[in-house]
Amino acid sequence: MENKLQARSGASRVLVIFGPPGSGKGTQAKLLRDLLKIPHISTGDMLRAHISQGDGLGVDAGSWMRSGRLVPDATVDRLVEERLALPDCAAGAILDGYPRTVDQARSLWAVLQRSGMSQLVIHLKVDYNKVIVRIAGRRQCPQCGLLYNLVANPPKEAGICDRDGQALAIRDDDRESVVRERLETYERQTRPVLEFLTASGWNICEVEGDDASPSEILVRIQDCMVSQ
Ligand code: ADP
């Protein structure tokens, strides 16, 4: 299965992991990265890296993110275009959290056309009530970015990252009021992206994302990928 998938993604394919906050995009993106050996590009992580560096982009992005709103398109488009141009993306990449608006999808399409990369969207479908419960239990390692879930995927030792022993943290924007705002933002700005991608003929895999373990969902994604 792995070789078959690698062979198919060998011709520089960008995988777009698409779904609402808490749908498991980050978890699946990391599993796919390990499987396919192509970079995982999370716009949320890139923006958070700028926030920790305290640079101008980070200060600006932080004010949008803390209130659950989207960072302006131009900022994110430039980050992604520059990242996809790096040599480690020559064999493809996994986009997590991008595109999130129709304009971002147009910008990505133009970048793919210019670079000759193909695309496949993986849409993780979930029930919002399950998403809210799932996000409430989410913890992240501030050091390596690894995600845990107190119910579905707990660390071996409570509150501690398995990989590097750091104390796990709750992300500022994982608090319940902000999660509701993020789900509303998703409905308003991001769900129309899926309609746009469908109407514009992007390749899309529909995957049920809330009734199985991360490894079972990964198998569903792989099954869909080989058929594309
Ligand atoms: P989630 O997918 O769970 O919302 P992310 O880490 O992907 O978490 O995103 C966190 C926040 O970062 C978003 O709520 C938004 O403010 C900002 N962000 C991430 N990706 C984008 C994007 N493509 N466009 C605009 N803002 C973004």
CSV table of C-alpha atoms and ligand atoms in Angstrom, one decimal:
chain,number,residue,atom,x,y,z
A,1,MET,CA,0.0,0.0,0.0
A,2,GLU,CA,2.8,2.4,1.0
A,3,ASN,CA,4.7,2.0,-2.2
A,4,LYS,CA,1.6,2.3,-4.3
A,5,LEU,CA,0.7,5.5,-2.6
A,6,GLN,CA,4.2,6.8,-2.9
A,7,ALA,CA,4.4,6.0,-6.5
A,8,ARG,CA,1.1,7.9,-7.1
A,9,SER,CA,2.2,10.9,-5.0
A,10,GLY,CA,5.7,10.7,-6.6
A,11,ALA,CA,4.6,12.9,-9.4
A,12,SER,CA,4.5,15.8,-7.0
A,13,ARG,CA,1.0,15.7,-5.6
A,14,VAL,CA,-0.3,18.2,-3.0
A,15,LEU,CA,-2.7,16.6,-0.6
A,16,VAL,CA,-5.2,19.1,0.9
A,17,ILE,CA,-6.6,17.9,4.2
A,18,PHE,CA,-10.0,19.6,4.6
A,19,GLY,CA,-12.5,19.7,7.4
A,20,PRO,CA,-13.7,21.8,10.3
A,21,PRO,CA,-11.6,22.6,13.4
A,22,GLY,CA,-11.3,19.4,15.5
A,23,SER,CA,-12.0,17.1,12.6
A,24,GLY,CA,-8.5,15.4,13.0
A,25,LYS,CA,-6.8,17.2,10.1
A,26,GLY,CA,-3.6,17.7,12.0
A,27,THR,CA,-3.5,14.1,13.2
A,28,GLN,CA,-4.2,12.6,9.8
A,29,ALA,CA,-1.7,15.0,8.2
A,30,LYS,CA,1.1,13.9,10.5
A,31,LEU,CA,0.2,10.2,9.9
A,32,LEU,CA,0.3,10.8,6.1
A,33,ARG,CA,3.6,12.7,6.4
A,34,ASP,CA,5.2,9.7,8.2
A,35,LEU,CA,3.7,7.3,5.6
A,36,LEU,CA,4.5,9.2,2.4
A,37,LYS,CA,7.7,11.0,3.6
A,38,ILE,CA,6.5,14.4,2.3
A,39,PRO,CA,6.3,17.6,4.4
A,40,HIS,CA,3.3,18.4,6.5
A,41,ILE,CA,2.5,22.1,6.1
A,42,SER,CA,0.1,23.4,8.7
A,43,THR,CA,-0.8,27.1,8.3
A,44,GLY,CA,-1.9,27.2,11.9
A,45,ASP,CA,1.5,25.9,13.1
A,46,MET,CA,3.4,28.3,10.7
A,47,LEU,CA,1.4,31.2,12.1
A,48,ARG,CA,2.0,30.1,15.7
A,49,ALA,CA,5.7,29.9,14.9
A,50,HIS,CA,5.6,33.6,13.9
A,51,ILE,CA,3.7,34.4,17.1
A,52,SER,CA,6.4,32.7,19.2
A,53,GLN,CA,9.1,34.5,17.3
A,54,GLY,CA,7.3,37.8,18.1
A,55,ASP,CA,7.9,39.1,14.5
A,56,GLY,CA,5.5,41.6,12.8
A,57,LEU,CA,3.6,38.9,10.9
A,58,GLY,CA,3.1,37.0,14.2
A,59,VAL,CA,1.9,40.1,16.1
A,60,ASP,CA,-0.7,40.8,13.4
A,61,ALA,CA,-1.8,37.1,13.0
A,62,GLY,CA,-2.1,36.6,16.7
A,63,SER,CA,-4.8,39.3,17.0
A,64,TRP,CA,-6.9,37.5,14.4
A,65,MET,CA,-6.3,34.0,15.8
A,66,ARG,CA,-7.1,34.8,19.4
A,67,SER,CA,-10.6,35.8,18.5
A,68,GLY,CA,-11.2,32.8,16.3
A,69,ARG,CA,-11.1,34.7,13.0
A,70,LEU,CA,-9.1,34.0,9.9
A,71,VAL,CA,-5.8,35.7,9.2
A,72,PRO,CA,-6.0,37.8,6.0
A,73,ASP,CA,-5.6,35.8,2.8
A,74,ALA,CA,-2.6,37.6,1.4
A,75,THR,CA,-0.5,36.7,4.5
A,76,VAL,CA,-1.3,33.0,4.4
A,77,ASP,CA,-1.1,32.8,0.6
A,78,ARG,CA,2.4,34.1,0.7
A,79,LEU,CA,3.5,31.8,3.5
A,80,VAL,CA,2.1,28.7,1.6
A,81,GLU,CA,3.5,29.7,-1.8
A,82,GLU,CA,7.0,30.3,-0.3
A,83,ARG,CA,6.8,27.0,1.6
A,84,LEU,CA,5.8,24.9,-1.4
A,85,ALA,CA,8.7,26.3,-3.4
A,86,LEU,CA,11.2,24.9,-1.0
A,87,PRO,CA,13.1,21.8,-2.3
A,88,ASP,CA,11.7,19.4,0.3
A,89,CYS,CA,8.3,19.8,-1.4
A,90,ALA,CA,9.6,18.5,-4.8
A,91,ALA,CA,7.9,15.2,-4.2
A,92,GLY,CA,4.7,16.7,-2.9
A,93,ALA,CA,3.3,18.1,0.4
A,94,ILE,CA,0.4,17.8,2.8
A,95,LEU,CA,-1.6,21.0,3.4
A,96,ASP,CA,-3.4,21.2,6.7
A,97,GLY,CA,-5.7,24.2,7.3
A,98,TYR,CA,-5.2,25.7,3.8
A,99,PRO,CA,-7.1,26.7,1.7
A,100,ARG,CA,-9.7,28.1,4.1
A,101,THR,CA,-11.4,30.7,1.8
A,102,VAL,CA,-12.4,30.7,-1.8
A,103,ASP,CA,-9.7,33.3,-2.6
A,104,GLN,CA,-7.1,31.0,-0.9
A,105,ALA,CA,-8.3,28.2,-3.1
A,106,ARG,CA,-7.8,30.3,-6.2
A,107,SER,CA,-4.4,31.3,-5.1
A,108,LEU,CA,-3.4,27.7,-4.5
A,109,TRP,CA,-4.8,26.6,-7.8
A,110,ALA,CA,-2.5,29.2,-9.5
A,111,VAL,CA,0.5,28.1,-7.5
A,112,LEU,CA,-0.2,24.4,-8.5
A,113,GLN,CA,-0.6,25.4,-12.2
A,114,ARG,CA,2.7,27.3,-12.1
A,115,SER,CA,4.7,24.5,-10.4
A,116,GLY,CA,3.1,21.6,-12.3
A,117,MET,CA,1.9,19.9,-9.1
A,118,SER,CA,-1.3,17.9,-9.0
A,119,GLN,CA,-3.8,17.9,-6.1
A,120,LEU,CA,-6.1,15.7,-4.1
A,121,VAL,CA,-8.5,17.0,-1.4
A,122,ILE,CA,-9.2,14.7,1.5
A,123,HIS,CA,-12.5,15.9,3.1
A,124,LEU,CA,-12.9,14.7,6.7
A,125,LYS,CA,-16.6,14.7,7.5
A,126,VAL,CA,-17.6,15.0,11.2
A,127,ASP,CA,-20.5,15.8,13.5
A,128,TYR,CA,-20.1,19.2,15.3
A,129,ASN,CA,-21.3,17.9,18.7
A,130,LYS,CA,-18.5,15.3,18.6
A,131,VAL,CA,-16.0,18.0,17.4
A,132,ILE,CA,-16.8,20.2,20.5
A,133,VAL,CA,-16.2,17.3,22.9
A,134,ARG,CA,-13.1,16.3,21.0
A,135,ILE,CA,-11.6,19.8,21.0
A,136,ALA,CA,-12.3,20.2,24.8
A,137,GLY,CA,-10.0,17.2,25.4
A,138,ARG,CA,-7.2,18.4,23.1
A,139,ARG,CA,-3.7,19.0,24.3
A,140,GLN,CA,-0.6,19.9,22.4
A,141,CYS,CA,3.1,19.7,23.1
A,142,PRO,CA,4.5,23.3,22.9
A,143,GLN,CA,7.9,21.9,21.9
A,144,CYS,CA,7.2,19.5,19.1
A,145,GLY,CA,3.6,20.2,18.2
A,146,LEU,CA,2.4,16.6,18.8
A,147,LEU,CA,-1.3,16.5,19.4
A,148,TYR,CA,-3.1,14.4,22.1
A,149,ASN,CA,-6.6,13.8,23.1
A,150,LEU,CA,-7.5,13.0,26.7
A,151,VAL,CA,-10.1,10.5,25.6
A,152,ALA,CA,-9.0,9.1,22.2
A,153,ASN,CA,-5.3,9.5,22.2
A,154,PRO,CA,-3.9,10.2,25.7
A,155,PRO,CA,-0.2,10.6,26.5
A,156,LYS,CA,1.5,7.6,28.3
A,157,GLU,CA,2.0,9.8,31.4
A,158,ALA,CA,-0.8,12.4,32.2
A,159,GLY,CA,0.0,15.9,31.0
A,160,ILE,CA,3.5,15.0,29.6
A,161,CYS,CA,4.6,14.6,25.9
A,162,ASP,CA,5.7,11.0,25.1
A,163,ARG,CA,8.3,12.3,22.6
A,164,ASP,CA,10.2,14.9,24.6
A,165,GLY,CA,8.8,15.1,28.2
A,166,GLN,CA,7.4,18.6,27.9
A,167,ALA,CA,4.3,19.6,29.8
A,168,LEU,CA,1.3,19.6,27.5
A,169,ALA,CA,-0.7,22.7,27.0
A,170,ILE,CA,-4.2,23.8,25.9
A,171,ARG,CA,-4.1,26.1,22.9
A,172,ASP,CA,-5.6,29.5,23.6
A,173,ASP,CA,-8.0,29.1,20.7
A,174,ASP,CA,-9.2,25.6,21.9
A,175,ARG,CA,-11.3,27.2,24.7
A,176,GLU,CA,-15.0,26.5,24.2
A,177,SER,CA,-16.3,30.0,23.3
A,178,VAL,CA,-13.5,30.3,20.8
A,179,VAL,CA,-14.2,26.9,19.4
A,180,ARG,CA,-17.8,27.9,18.7
A,181,GLU,CA,-16.6,31.0,16.9
A,182,ARG,CA,-14.1,28.9,14.9
A,183,LEU,CA,-17.0,26.5,13.9
A,184,GLU,CA,-19.1,29.5,12.8
A,185,THR,CA,-16.1,30.9,10.9
A,186,TYR,CA,-15.8,27.5,9.2
A,187,GLU,CA,-19.4,27.4,8.2
A,188,ARG,CA,-19.4,31.0,6.9
A,189,GLN,CA,-16.0,31.1,5.1
A,190,THR,CA,-14.6,27.6,4.7
A,191,ARG,CA,-17.6,25.3,3.9
A,192,PRO,CA,-18.2,27.4,0.7
A,193,VAL,CA,-14.6,26.5,-0.3
A,194,LEU,CA,-15.6,22.8,-0.5
A,195,GLU,CA,-18.5,23.8,-2.8
A,196,PHE,CA,-16.1,25.9,-4.9
A,197,LEU,CA,-13.5,23.0,-5.1
A,198,THR,CA,-16.3,20.6,-6.1
A,199,ALA,CA,-17.7,22.9,-8.7
A,200,SER,CA,-14.2,23.6,-10.1
A,201,GLY,CA,-13.4,20.0,-10.6
A,202,TRP,CA,-10.7,19.4,-7.9
A,203,ASN,CA,-10.1,15.7,-7.0
A,204,ILE,CA,-11.9,15.0,-3.7
A,205,CYS,CA,-12.0,12.0,-1.4
A,206,GLU,CA,-14.9,12.0,1.1
A,207,VAL,CA,-13.9,10.3,4.3
A,208,GLU,CA,-16.0,9.8,7.5
A,209,GLY,CA,-13.8,11.2,10.2
A,210,ASP,CA,-15.6,10.9,13.6
A,211,ASP,CA,-16.5,7.2,14.2
A,212,ALA,CA,-13.1,5.4,14.3
A,213,SER,CA,-9.6,5.6,15.6
A,214,PRO,CA,-7.0,7.8,13.8
A,215,SER,CA,-5.3,4.7,12.3
A,216,GLU,CA,-8.7,3.4,11.0
A,217,ILE,CA,-9.4,6.7,9.4
A,218,LEU,CA,-5.9,6.7,7.9
A,219,VAL,CA,-6.8,3.4,6.2
A,220,ARG,CA,-10.0,5.0,4.8
A,221,ILE,CA,-7.9,7.8,3.4
A,222,GLN,CA,-5.4,5.4,1.8
A,223,ASP,CA,-8.2,3.4,0.3
A,224,CYS,CA,-9.6,6.5,-1.3
A,225,MET,CA,-6.2,7.7,-2.5
A,226,VAL,CA,-5.3,4.5,-4.4
A,227,SER,CA,-8.6,4.7,-6.2
A,228,GLN,CA,-7.9,8.3,-7.4
B,1,ADP,P1,-8.0,24.4,13.4
B,1,ADP,O1,-7.9,23.7,12.1
B,1,ADP,O2,-8.2,23.4,14.5
B,1,ADP,O3,-8.8,25.6,13.4
B,1,ADP,P2,-5.4,25.6,13.0
B,1,ADP,O4,-4.2,25.5,13.8
B,1,ADP,O5,-5.4,25.1,11.6
B,1,ADP,O6,-6.5,24.9,13.8
B,1,ADP,O7,-5.8,27.2,12.9
B,1,ADP,C1,-5.8,28.0,14.0
B,1,ADP,C2,-6.1,29.4,13.6
B,1,ADP,O8,-5.1,29.9,12.7
B,1,ADP,C3,-7.4,29.7,12.8
B,1,ADP,O9,-8.5,29.8,13.6
B,1,ADP,C4,-7.0,30.9,12.0
B,1,ADP,O10,-7.2,32.1,12.9
B,1,ADP,C5,-5.6,30.8,11.7
B,1,ADP,N1,-5.4,30.1,10.4
B,1,ADP,C6,-4.8,28.9,10.2
B,1,ADP,N2,-4.9,28.6,8.8
B,1,ADP,C7,-5.4,29.7,8.2
B,1,ADP,C8,-5.7,30.0,6.9
B,1,ADP,N3,-5.5,29.2,5.9
B,1,ADP,N4,-6.2,31.2,6.6
B,1,ADP,C9,-6.5,32.1,7.6
B,1,ADP,N5,-6.2,31.9,8.9
B,1,ADP,C10,-5.7,30.7,9.2
